[in-house]
Amino acid sequence: MIYENPILRGFNPDPSICRVGKDYYLVTSSFEYFPGIPVYHSTDLVNWLQIGNCIERPEQLPYGQAAAGQGVWAPTIRHHEGRFYVTATFCGLGNVIVRSEDPTDGWSDPVRVEMDGIDPSLLFEGGKAYYCTNQRDEDDREAISMAEIDVDTGSLLSPVRVIWHGMSSLRPQYLEAPHLYHKDGWYYLLAAEGGTKENHMITAARSRSLFGPYEDCESPLLTNRHIRDGEVACTGHGDLVEDERGQWWAVYLATRPDKGWYSHLGRETFLTPVRWLDDWPAMGDGRGHLRCEGPLWAPQAVGSDWQADLSCRQPQWLNVREPVRERYLFWGDRLHLIPSREKLSDPLGRPTFLCLRQADLSCETEVEFRFEPQADGSEAGLAIYLSDSGHYVFCLRREAGRKFIEVRRQGGQFTPVRLKAEEGKVRMKIEASGKAYRLSFAFEGQAFREAATVPSLSLADAGRAFTGTLIGIFAQCDTAKERDAEFLSFRMTEKNPETGPGVFHKTVLAGNSEQASACRIG
Ligand code: 6LW
């Protein structure tokens, strides 16, 4: 059956997957965004629904210190004896594990693991659990290291031992993302090498015994490093899963580049079937592709239509760092945002900003709201956000006692646009298509008119280039007290150019009421 990559569109890097019976669970990195570590569920590997987040209480992790591109990196999800375990790195704090018996019903507080390195992973084996990261060896060479662990306390039960130094022809080059598997008498170690940009790869090694010695696979299992100006770049950082029929698959990250290797949507989650040849895994032709064929059992839906339920907070909503709860009032079917003096542009700020991952290269976001600013400098509306230093605001703003529609850019060259505003409710629309956004607005009883068309955000806006574009609603001011902005609707529709408008299906963002954990976050 033919399917399209990415299987999770928009900012979803560092995927990790596990299976429980006929159910598949996938997690991705969330960086400075809260709640952290989205958990997606599928029964067919190509249609995914977000069912929650592992980190949904601010006390779980110190978000206050999470600068752009930091925070939560590279989670791994595993299931063992009725429990899910997710382990990840929180920059500046170290490695942690959370657990849950039901991912729709919340996760434990994290336990710390006293092991260095990033991209932690778990293997359950013979009644024991093993933990590995890319902790360096004693000579400070890049390595994959492992120890036995008590998964419930995070205590290490054995000394940490180096098990691999990466593909010998490449070392040392960002050896990361280790994942271990036991199959047919072999231990397989998958890793990423080359760094997460244009030289990224999935590499592998195998051994008859868990702690090694590991022999290198002759060549990378997957990489697009030799393809310039292709449709797909940065392929690497993968995780394997065996489906319920015995077919193996890998999920991995890749970009659909704008130019070179970078995409303003960030790194997304791709899928490839895996064969076994001479006791080595093989991933198609060793390259990442948009259009793939694999032994699936359900057709893939494309596009999505997400209309916010403003009576409660849904798990897809994100804040930059932990939210100041009192600034978000879900009242009836309206959402009131209390403007914050913390701004979208504050490096460690907690602005009043509620956003979603941009659903796809082509998508439309529309809101309706009312805002009666009392002070100059107060504003509310939509933001296209990549980082505190790179974003657009499209807002209703008060300046010199008058109200305007304003478009401006944080970072980069852009001449701000200011247009006269009317009284009453306003609708704002962002139409994303490829590398541009068309911003338009309509006051009550009027037709939409264009405010500006702006280019997508770029690598220079991205800080560390680890995250992707989000679109959301915000309210900010310069005064101690300002009236709230009242949002009446929010909708993000993914438009698939191949199927045309009106053909909506479920992917990442679909499903409102189905979300079991909808109202618990925050
Ligand atoms: C991730 C690591 C990486 O932990 O980027 O460059 C980090 N490689 O594998 C954040 O996605």
Short mmCIF file of C-alpha atoms in Angstrom, two decimals, residues 20-458:
data_model
loop_
_atom_site.label_atom_id
_atom_site.label_comp_id
_atom_site.label_asym_id
_atom_site.label_seq_id
_atom_site.Cartn_x
_atom_site.Cartn_y
_atom_site.Cartn_z
CA VAL A 20 1.23 -2.97 22.82
CA GLY A 21 -0.85 -5.64 21.07
CA LYS A 22 -2.55 -3.83 18.20
CA ASP A 23 -1.85 -0.35 19.56
CA TYR A 24 1.12 1.82 18.65
CA TYR A 25 2.42 4.72 20.73
CA LEU A 26 4.83 7.38 19.55
CA VAL A 27 6.54 10.28 21.32
CA THR A 28 8.57 13.21 19.98
CA SER A 29 10.75 16.02 21.38
CA SER A 30 9.05 19.14 22.69
CA PHE A 31 11.93 21.45 23.80
CA GLU A 32 10.79 24.62 25.63
CA TYR A 33 7.10 23.96 24.95
CA PHE A 34 4.66 22.92 27.62
CA PRO A 35 3.03 20.44 28.05
CA GLY A 36 6.03 18.32 27.14
CA ILE A 37 6.51 15.12 25.14
CA PRO A 38 3.37 14.60 23.04
CA VAL A 39 2.06 11.03 23.04
CA TYR A 40 0.43 9.87 19.80
CA HIS A 41 -1.60 6.71 19.30
CA SER A 42 -2.35 4.69 16.17
CA THR A 43 -3.68 1.26 15.24
CA ASP A 44 -2.22 1.29 11.74
CA LEU A 45 1.09 3.25 11.80
CA VAL A 46 -0.08 5.92 9.34
CA ASN A 47 -3.01 7.62 11.11
CA TRP A 48 -2.07 9.14 14.46
CA LEU A 49 -4.02 10.95 17.14
CA GLN A 50 -2.44 12.83 20.02
CA ILE A 51 -3.79 11.31 23.24
CA GLY A 52 -1.86 13.32 25.79
CA ASN A 53 1.54 14.53 26.93
CA CYS A 54 4.00 12.98 29.38
CA ILE A 55 4.80 16.28 31.08
CA GLU A 56 1.59 18.11 31.93
CA ARG A 57 2.31 19.51 35.39
CA PRO A 58 4.79 22.38 35.51
CA GLU A 59 6.34 20.94 38.69
CA GLN A 60 7.49 17.89 36.70
CA LEU A 61 10.39 19.77 35.08
CA PRO A 62 12.06 23.19 35.52
CA TYR A 63 10.69 24.91 32.41
CA GLY A 64 11.79 28.30 33.71
CA GLN A 65 15.32 27.54 32.57
CA ALA A 66 14.38 26.22 29.12
CA ALA A 67 15.74 28.64 26.51
CA ALA A 68 14.76 28.26 22.85
CA GLY A 69 15.80 24.84 21.55
CA GLN A 70 16.51 23.52 25.03
CA GLY A 71 14.13 21.80 27.46
CA VAL A 72 13.04 18.28 26.53
CA TRP A 73 15.16 16.37 24.03
CA ALA A 74 14.74 13.00 22.37
CA PRO A 75 12.34 10.86 24.39
CA THR A 76 12.21 7.06 24.12
CA ILE A 77 8.98 5.16 24.83
CA ARG A 78 8.88 1.51 25.90
CA HIS A 79 6.20 -0.74 27.41
CA HIS A 80 6.91 -3.45 29.93
CA GLU A 81 4.62 -5.55 32.12
CA GLY A 82 1.64 -3.24 31.86
CA ARG A 83 3.53 0.02 32.18
CA PHE A 84 4.79 2.62 29.75
CA TYR A 85 8.15 4.20 30.42
CA VAL A 86 9.36 7.35 28.72
CA THR A 87 12.88 8.59 29.25
CA ALA A 88 14.26 11.88 27.93
CA THR A 89 16.90 14.52 28.49
CA PHE A 90 15.94 17.83 30.05
CA CYS A 91 18.75 20.24 29.15
CA GLY A 92 20.56 21.53 32.19
CA LEU A 93 18.94 18.97 34.48
CA GLY A 94 19.92 15.63 32.96
CA ASN A 95 18.07 12.43 32.15
CA VAL A 96 14.70 11.49 33.59
CA ILE A 97 12.13 8.68 33.41
CA VAL A 98 8.35 9.01 33.74
CA ARG A 99 5.91 6.09 33.78
CA SER A 100 2.22 5.50 33.23
CA GLU A 101 -0.20 2.60 33.20
CA ASP A 102 -2.53 4.49 30.87
CA PRO A 103 -1.09 7.29 28.73
CA THR A 104 -4.51 8.93 28.46
CA ASP A 105 -4.60 9.22 32.22
CA GLY A 106 -1.39 10.99 33.14
CA TRP A 107 2.22 10.22 33.93
CA SER A 108 4.28 10.00 37.10
CA ASP A 109 6.66 12.64 38.34
CA PRO A 110 10.09 12.15 36.77
CA VAL A 111 12.85 10.21 38.47
CA ARG A 112 16.38 11.38 37.75
CA VAL A 113 18.98 9.05 36.27
CA GLU A 114 22.56 9.79 37.25
CA MET A 115 24.03 9.09 33.86
CA ASP A 116 25.53 11.67 31.51
CA GLY A 117 24.88 11.95 27.81
CA ILE A 118 21.72 12.74 25.86
CA ASP A 119 19.08 10.72 24.00
CA PRO A 120 18.53 8.07 26.69
CA SER A 121 16.94 4.74 25.86
CA LEU A 122 15.70 1.62 27.64
CA LEU A 123 15.80 -2.10 26.95
CA PHE A 124 13.86 -4.61 29.05
CA GLU A 125 15.55 -7.96 28.90
CA GLY A 126 15.45 -11.16 30.99
CA GLY A 127 13.68 -9.53 33.93
CA LYS A 128 16.13 -6.61 33.99
CA ALA A 129 16.19 -3.12 32.53
CA TYR A 130 19.14 -1.45 30.81
CA TYR A 131 19.67 2.24 30.21
CA CYS A 132 21.86 3.71 27.51
CA THR A 133 22.82 7.20 26.40
CA ASN A 134 25.62 8.77 24.39
CA GLN A 135 27.79 9.28 27.48
CA ARG A 136 31.42 9.60 26.37
CA ASP A 137 34.17 7.15 27.29
CA GLU A 138 37.00 7.83 29.75
CA ASP A 139 39.13 9.41 27.01
CA ASP A 140 36.28 11.76 26.15
CA ARG A 141 35.65 9.96 22.86
CA GLU A 142 32.09 9.81 21.64
CA ALA A 143 30.44 6.55 22.68
CA ILE A 144 27.23 4.76 23.50
CA SER A 145 27.26 3.70 27.14
CA MET A 146 24.99 1.42 29.11
CA ALA A 147 24.18 0.30 32.65
CA GLU A 148 21.57 -1.83 34.35
CA ILE A 149 18.91 0.33 35.97
CA ASP A 150 16.02 0.20 38.40
CA VAL A 151 13.46 1.92 36.15
CA ASP A 152 11.18 2.92 38.98
CA THR A 153 13.80 4.76 41.03
CA GLY A 154 16.29 5.67 38.28
CA SER A 155 19.15 4.14 40.30
CA LEU A 156 21.90 2.50 38.33
CA LEU A 157 22.46 -1.13 39.35
CA SER A 158 25.77 -1.67 37.54
CA PRO A 159 28.77 0.40 36.47
CA VAL A 160 28.32 2.32 33.23
CA ARG A 161 30.12 0.56 30.37
CA VAL A 162 30.94 1.76 26.90
CA ILE A 163 29.38 -0.56 24.30
CA TRP A 164 30.07 1.17 20.97
CA HIS A 165 32.05 4.01 19.43
CA GLY A 166 29.94 4.45 16.32
CA MET A 167 30.67 3.47 12.73
CA SER A 168 34.44 3.24 12.70
CA SER A 169 34.83 5.09 9.43
CA LEU A 170 33.00 8.13 10.78
CA ARG A 171 33.95 8.66 14.38
CA PRO A 172 33.58 10.91 16.16
CA GLN A 173 30.59 12.66 14.61
CA TYR A 174 27.62 13.33 16.85
CA LEU A 175 26.98 9.76 17.91
CA GLU A 176 23.45 9.97 19.38
CA ALA A 177 19.99 8.42 19.61
CA PRO A 178 20.88 4.87 20.70
CA HIS A 179 18.11 2.27 20.69
CA LEU A 180 18.64 -1.41 21.53
CA TYR A 181 16.66 -4.46 20.39
CA HIS A 182 16.97 -8.21 20.93
CA LYS A 183 15.98 -10.37 17.95
CA ASP A 184 16.83 -13.93 16.96
CA GLY A 185 19.90 -14.18 19.16
CA TRP A 186 21.33 -10.79 18.18
CA TYR A 187 21.41 -7.50 20.07
CA TYR A 188 21.01 -4.65 17.63
CA LEU A 189 22.05 -1.11 18.42
CA LEU A 190 20.67 1.67 16.24
CA ALA A 191 22.14 5.16 16.54
CA ALA A 192 22.27 8.47 14.76
CA GLU A 193 25.51 9.92 13.42
CA GLY A 194 26.53 12.98 11.47
CA GLY A 195 24.46 15.53 13.41
CA THR A 196 20.81 16.31 12.92
CA LYS A 197 21.30 18.48 9.82
CA GLU A 198 22.27 17.57 6.26
CA ASN A 199 24.74 14.84 7.26
CA HIS A 200 22.35 12.90 9.48
CA MET A 201 22.26 9.09 9.31
CA ILE A 202 20.91 6.01 11.01
CA THR A 203 23.79 3.67 11.72
CA ALA A 204 23.77 0.23 13.35
CA ALA A 205 25.83 -2.40 15.12
CA ARG A 206 25.11 -5.90 16.45
CA SER A 207 26.43 -8.30 19.02
CA ARG A 208 25.65 -11.74 20.41
CA SER A 209 25.93 -10.33 23.90
CA LEU A 210 24.26 -7.24 25.32
CA PHE A 211 27.37 -5.43 26.52
CA GLY A 212 29.24 -6.26 23.30
CA PRO A 213 31.59 -6.37 21.54
CA TYR A 214 29.47 -4.79 18.80
CA GLU A 215 30.35 -5.11 15.13
CA ASP A 216 29.56 -2.17 12.83
CA CYS A 217 27.06 -2.48 10.04
CA GLU A 218 29.07 -1.76 6.89
CA SER A 219 27.12 1.27 5.79
CA PRO A 220 24.45 3.53 7.25
CA LEU A 221 20.96 2.04 7.22
CA LEU A 222 19.41 5.31 6.11
CA THR A 223 20.74 8.70 5.06
CA ASN A 224 20.01 11.42 2.51
CA ARG A 225 23.38 13.09 3.09
CA HIS A 226 24.52 12.54 -0.49
CA ILE A 227 21.36 14.04 -2.01
CA ARG A 228 21.43 17.79 -2.52
CA ASP A 229 18.27 19.76 -3.20
CA GLY A 230 16.06 16.69 -2.75
CA GLU A 231 12.51 16.59 -1.43
CA VAL A 232 13.74 15.07 1.82
CA ALA A 233 16.80 15.86 3.93
CA CYS A 234 18.29 15.27 7.40
CA THR A 235 17.05 11.65 7.65
CA GLY A 236 18.22 10.00 10.86
CA HIS A 237 17.41 9.35 14.51
CA GLY A 238 15.25 6.24 14.11
CA ASP A 239 13.48 3.65 16.23
CA LEU A 240 12.27 0.17 15.23
CA VAL A 241 8.98 -1.55 15.90
CA GLU A 242 7.66 -4.98 14.90
CA ASP A 243 4.01 -4.80 13.89
CA GLU A 244 1.39 -7.27 14.99
CA ARG A 245 1.92 -9.29 11.78
CA GLY A 246 5.68 -9.63 12.19
CA GLN A 247 6.67 -6.90 9.73
CA TRP A 248 9.29 -4.45 11.01
CA TRP A 249 9.20 -0.69 10.53
CA ALA A 250 11.29 2.32 11.49
CA VAL A 251 10.18 5.80 12.41
CA TYR A 252 12.79 8.50 11.95
CA LEU A 253 13.12 12.24 11.62
CA ALA A 254 13.59 14.16 8.39
CA THR A 255 12.87 17.56 6.86
CA ARG A 256 11.05 18.63 3.74
CA PRO A 257 13.56 21.36 2.99
CA ASP A 258 12.74 24.87 1.82
CA LYS A 259 16.28 25.51 0.75
CA GLY A 260 19.33 23.39 1.42
CA TRP A 261 18.31 21.17 4.29
CA TYR A 262 16.20 23.45 6.48
CA SER A 263 12.42 23.61 6.79
CA HIS A 264 10.46 26.19 8.77
CA LEU A 265 8.19 23.35 9.91
CA GLY A 266 11.20 21.80 11.59
CA ARG A 267 11.99 18.11 11.67
CA GLU A 268 9.03 15.79 11.10
CA THR A 269 8.31 12.09 11.67
CA PHE A 270 8.71 9.67 8.76
CA LEU A 271 8.08 5.92 8.41
CA THR A 272 9.83 3.20 6.42
CA PRO A 273 9.36 -0.56 6.20
CA VAL A 274 12.32 -2.63 7.38
CA ARG A 275 13.53 -5.95 5.94
CA TRP A 276 16.12 -8.26 7.46
CA LEU A 277 19.01 -9.24 5.20
CA ASP A 278 21.77 -11.49 6.54
CA ASP A 279 20.68 -10.66 10.07
CA TRP A 280 20.92 -6.90 9.49
CA PRO A 281 18.00 -4.50 9.25
CA ALA A 282 17.58 -2.81 5.84
CA MET A 283 15.50 0.29 5.24
CA GLY A 284 14.20 0.40 1.66
CA ASP A 285 16.86 1.84 -0.64
CA GLY A 286 18.58 3.46 2.34
CA ARG A 287 17.07 6.89 1.68
CA GLY A 288 14.11 8.75 3.07
CA HIS A 289 11.23 9.40 0.66
CA LEU A 290 7.93 11.22 0.71
CA ARG A 291 5.98 8.58 -1.18
CA CYS A 292 6.54 5.06 0.09
CA GLU A 293 5.13 1.60 -0.25
CA GLY A 294 4.75 -0.85 2.60
CA PRO A 295 2.61 -3.74 3.83
CA LEU A 296 0.05 -1.59 5.66
CA TRP A 297 -3.43 -2.75 6.54
CA ALA A 298 -5.33 0.55 6.56
CA PRO A 299 -5.34 3.45 4.12
CA GLN A 300 -3.71 6.66 5.20
CA ALA A 301 -5.92 9.67 5.64
CA VAL A 302 -4.55 13.07 4.72
CA GLY A 303 -5.36 16.54 5.94
CA SER A 304 -7.01 17.53 9.19
CA ASP A 305 -9.46 20.00 10.59
CA TRP A 306 -9.05 21.09 14.19
CA GLN A 307 -11.59 23.34 15.75
CA ALA A 308 -10.72 24.28 19.30
CA ASP A 309 -13.17 23.40 22.02
CA LEU A 310 -12.84 26.59 24.05
CA SER A 311 -14.63 25.15 27.07
CA CYS A 312 -11.48 23.41 28.23
CA ARG A 313 -7.85 23.05 27.42
CA GLN A 314 -7.05 20.34 24.88
CA PRO A 315 -3.78 18.38 24.86
CA GLN A 316 -2.65 19.78 21.51
CA TRP A 317 -2.35 23.34 22.87
CA LEU A 318 1.17 24.43 23.73
CA ASN A 319 2.67 27.24 25.75
CA VAL A 320 6.17 28.58 25.54
CA ARG A 321 7.42 27.30 28.89
CA GLU A 322 5.01 26.73 31.73
CA PRO A 323 1.79 28.73 31.54
CA VAL A 324 0.79 31.24 34.18
CA ARG A 325 -2.51 29.48 34.71
CA GLU A 326 -4.58 32.50 35.75
CA ARG A 327 -3.98 34.10 32.35
CA TYR A 328 -6.02 31.45 30.51
CA LEU A 329 -9.71 31.38 31.34
CA PHE A 330 -11.76 28.79 29.51
CA TRP A 331 -15.28 30.08 30.21
CA GLY A 332 -18.21 28.38 28.59
CA ASP A 333 -17.27 28.32 24.94
CA ARG A 334 -15.01 31.37 25.13
CA LEU A 335 -11.36 31.64 25.95
CA HIS A 336 -10.22 34.78 27.74
CA LEU A 337 -6.53 35.60 27.50
CA ILE A 338 -5.19 37.99 30.13
CA PRO A 339 -2.44 40.06 28.49
CA SER A 340 0.98 39.52 30.02
CA ARG A 341 3.87 41.91 30.43
CA GLU A 342 6.05 38.93 29.59
CA LYS A 343 6.41 39.16 25.82
CA LEU A 344 6.72 36.67 22.99
CA SER A 345 10.18 38.15 22.48
CA ASP A 346 11.41 37.57 26.07
CA PRO A 347 14.17 34.92 26.00
CA LEU A 348 12.96 33.11 29.11
CA GLY A 349 9.45 34.58 29.21
CA ARG A 350 6.11 32.93 29.87
CA PRO A 351 3.98 35.02 27.51
CA THR A 352 0.22 34.66 27.31
CA PHE A 353 0.37 32.56 24.17
CA LEU A 354 -1.48 29.37 23.27
CA CYS A 355 -0.32 27.70 20.07
CA LEU A 356 -0.39 24.59 17.91
CA ARG A 357 2.22 22.97 15.75
CA GLN A 358 1.66 24.29 12.23
CA ALA A 359 -0.24 21.33 10.78
CA ASP A 360 1.38 21.25 7.35
CA LEU A 361 3.07 23.38 4.71
CA SER A 362 -0.39 24.30 3.45
CA CYS A 363 -2.85 25.11 6.15
CA GLU A 364 -5.25 27.77 7.25
CA THR A 365 -5.73 29.18 10.74
CA GLU A 366 -8.71 31.36 11.56
CA VAL A 367 -9.74 33.03 14.81
CA GLU A 368 -12.45 35.37 15.94
CA PHE A 369 -11.92 37.61 18.95
CA ARG A 370 -12.80 40.83 20.69
CA PHE A 371 -10.26 43.09 22.37
CA GLU A 372 -10.76 46.57 23.83
CA PRO A 373 -7.25 47.63 24.85
CA GLN A 374 -7.17 50.39 27.43
CA ALA A 375 -3.49 51.28 27.25
CA ASP A 376 -1.02 52.04 24.51
CA GLY A 377 1.21 49.10 23.64
CA SER A 378 -1.47 46.49 24.39
CA GLU A 379 -2.11 43.94 21.67
CA ALA A 380 -3.80 40.61 20.98
CA GLY A 381 -4.11 38.36 17.96
CA LEU A 382 -2.19 35.65 16.14
CA ALA A 383 1.51 34.82 16.13
CA ILE A 384 3.58 32.68 13.77
CA TYR A 385 6.27 31.58 16.15
CA LEU A 386 9.59 29.84 15.76
CA SER A 387 11.44 31.26 18.74
CA ASP A 388 11.55 34.30 21.00
CA SER A 389 13.96 35.86 18.53
CA GLY A 390 12.11 34.88 15.33
CA HIS A 391 8.34 35.29 14.92
CA TYR A 392 5.56 37.34 13.37
CA VAL A 393 2.72 38.98 15.21
CA PHE A 394 -0.55 39.79 13.47
CA CYS A 395 -2.62 41.66 15.99
CA LEU A 396 -5.03 44.33 17.07
CA ARG A 397 -2.89 46.92 18.84
CA ARG A 398 -3.45 50.24 20.58
CA GLU A 399 -0.97 53.01 19.94
CA ALA A 400 -1.32 56.76 20.69
CA GLY A 401 -4.88 56.19 21.82
CA ARG A 402 -5.96 54.52 18.54
CA LYS A 403 -6.44 50.94 17.45
CA PHE A 404 -4.66 49.37 14.50
CA ILE A 405 -4.22 46.07 12.79
CA GLU A 406 -0.49 45.49 12.91
CA VAL A 407 1.87 42.99 11.31
CA ARG A 408 5.49 42.97 12.45
CA ARG A 409 8.39 40.64 12.64
CA GLN A 410 10.73 39.87 15.48
CA GLY A 411 14.16 39.31 13.95
CA GLY A 412 14.91 39.62 10.23
CA GLN A 413 14.10 42.39 7.78
CA PHE A 414 10.49 43.46 7.61
CA THR A 415 8.72 46.80 7.42
CA PRO A 416 5.81 46.69 9.86
CA VAL A 417 2.32 47.09 8.42
CA ARG A 418 -0.28 49.21 10.22
CA LEU A 419 -3.89 49.50 9.09
CA LYS A 420 -6.84 51.25 10.61
CA ALA A 421 -9.01 49.12 12.89
CA GLU A 422 -12.78 49.26 13.39
CA GLU A 423 -14.77 48.63 16.52
CA GLY A 424 -16.14 45.23 17.51
CA LYS A 425 -15.20 41.65 16.85
CA VAL A 426 -12.48 40.83 14.38
CA ARG A 427 -11.65 37.69 12.45
CA MET A 428 -8.05 37.00 11.47
CA LYS A 429 -6.82 34.39 9.04
CA ILE A 430 -3.37 33.00 8.25
CA GLU A 431 -3.16 31.03 5.02
CA ALA A 432 0.08 29.12 4.82
CA SER A 433 1.14 27.79 1.47
CA GLY A 434 4.66 26.52 1.06
CA LYS A 435 7.06 29.27 2.00
CA ALA A 436 4.58 32.14 2.42
CA TYR A 437 1.77 33.21 4.71
CA ARG A 438 -1.11 35.42 3.63
CA LEU A 439 -2.51 37.36 6.57
CA SER A 440 -6.01 38.80 6.31
CA PHE A 441 -8.65 40.20 8.63
CA ALA A 442 -12.33 41.13 8.69
CA PHE A 443 -14.26 43.31 11.11
CA GLU A 444 -17.89 42.46 11.81
CA GLY A 445 -20.04 42.57 8.72
CA GLN A 446 -17.07 43.09 6.40
CA ALA A 447 -15.24 40.85 3.96
CA PHE A 448 -11.68 39.65 4.58
CA ARG A 449 -8.96 41.97 3.37
CA GLU A 450 -5.28 41.26 3.13
CA ALA A 451 -2.95 42.86 5.67
CA ALA A 452 0.28 41.36 4.35
CA THR A 453 1.89 38.36 2.72
CA VAL A 454 5.05 37.37 4.52
CA PRO A 455 7.78 34.78 3.93
CA SER A 456 8.17 31.78 6.23
CA LEU A 457 10.59 32.02 9.12
CA SER A 458 14.11 30.89 8.47
#
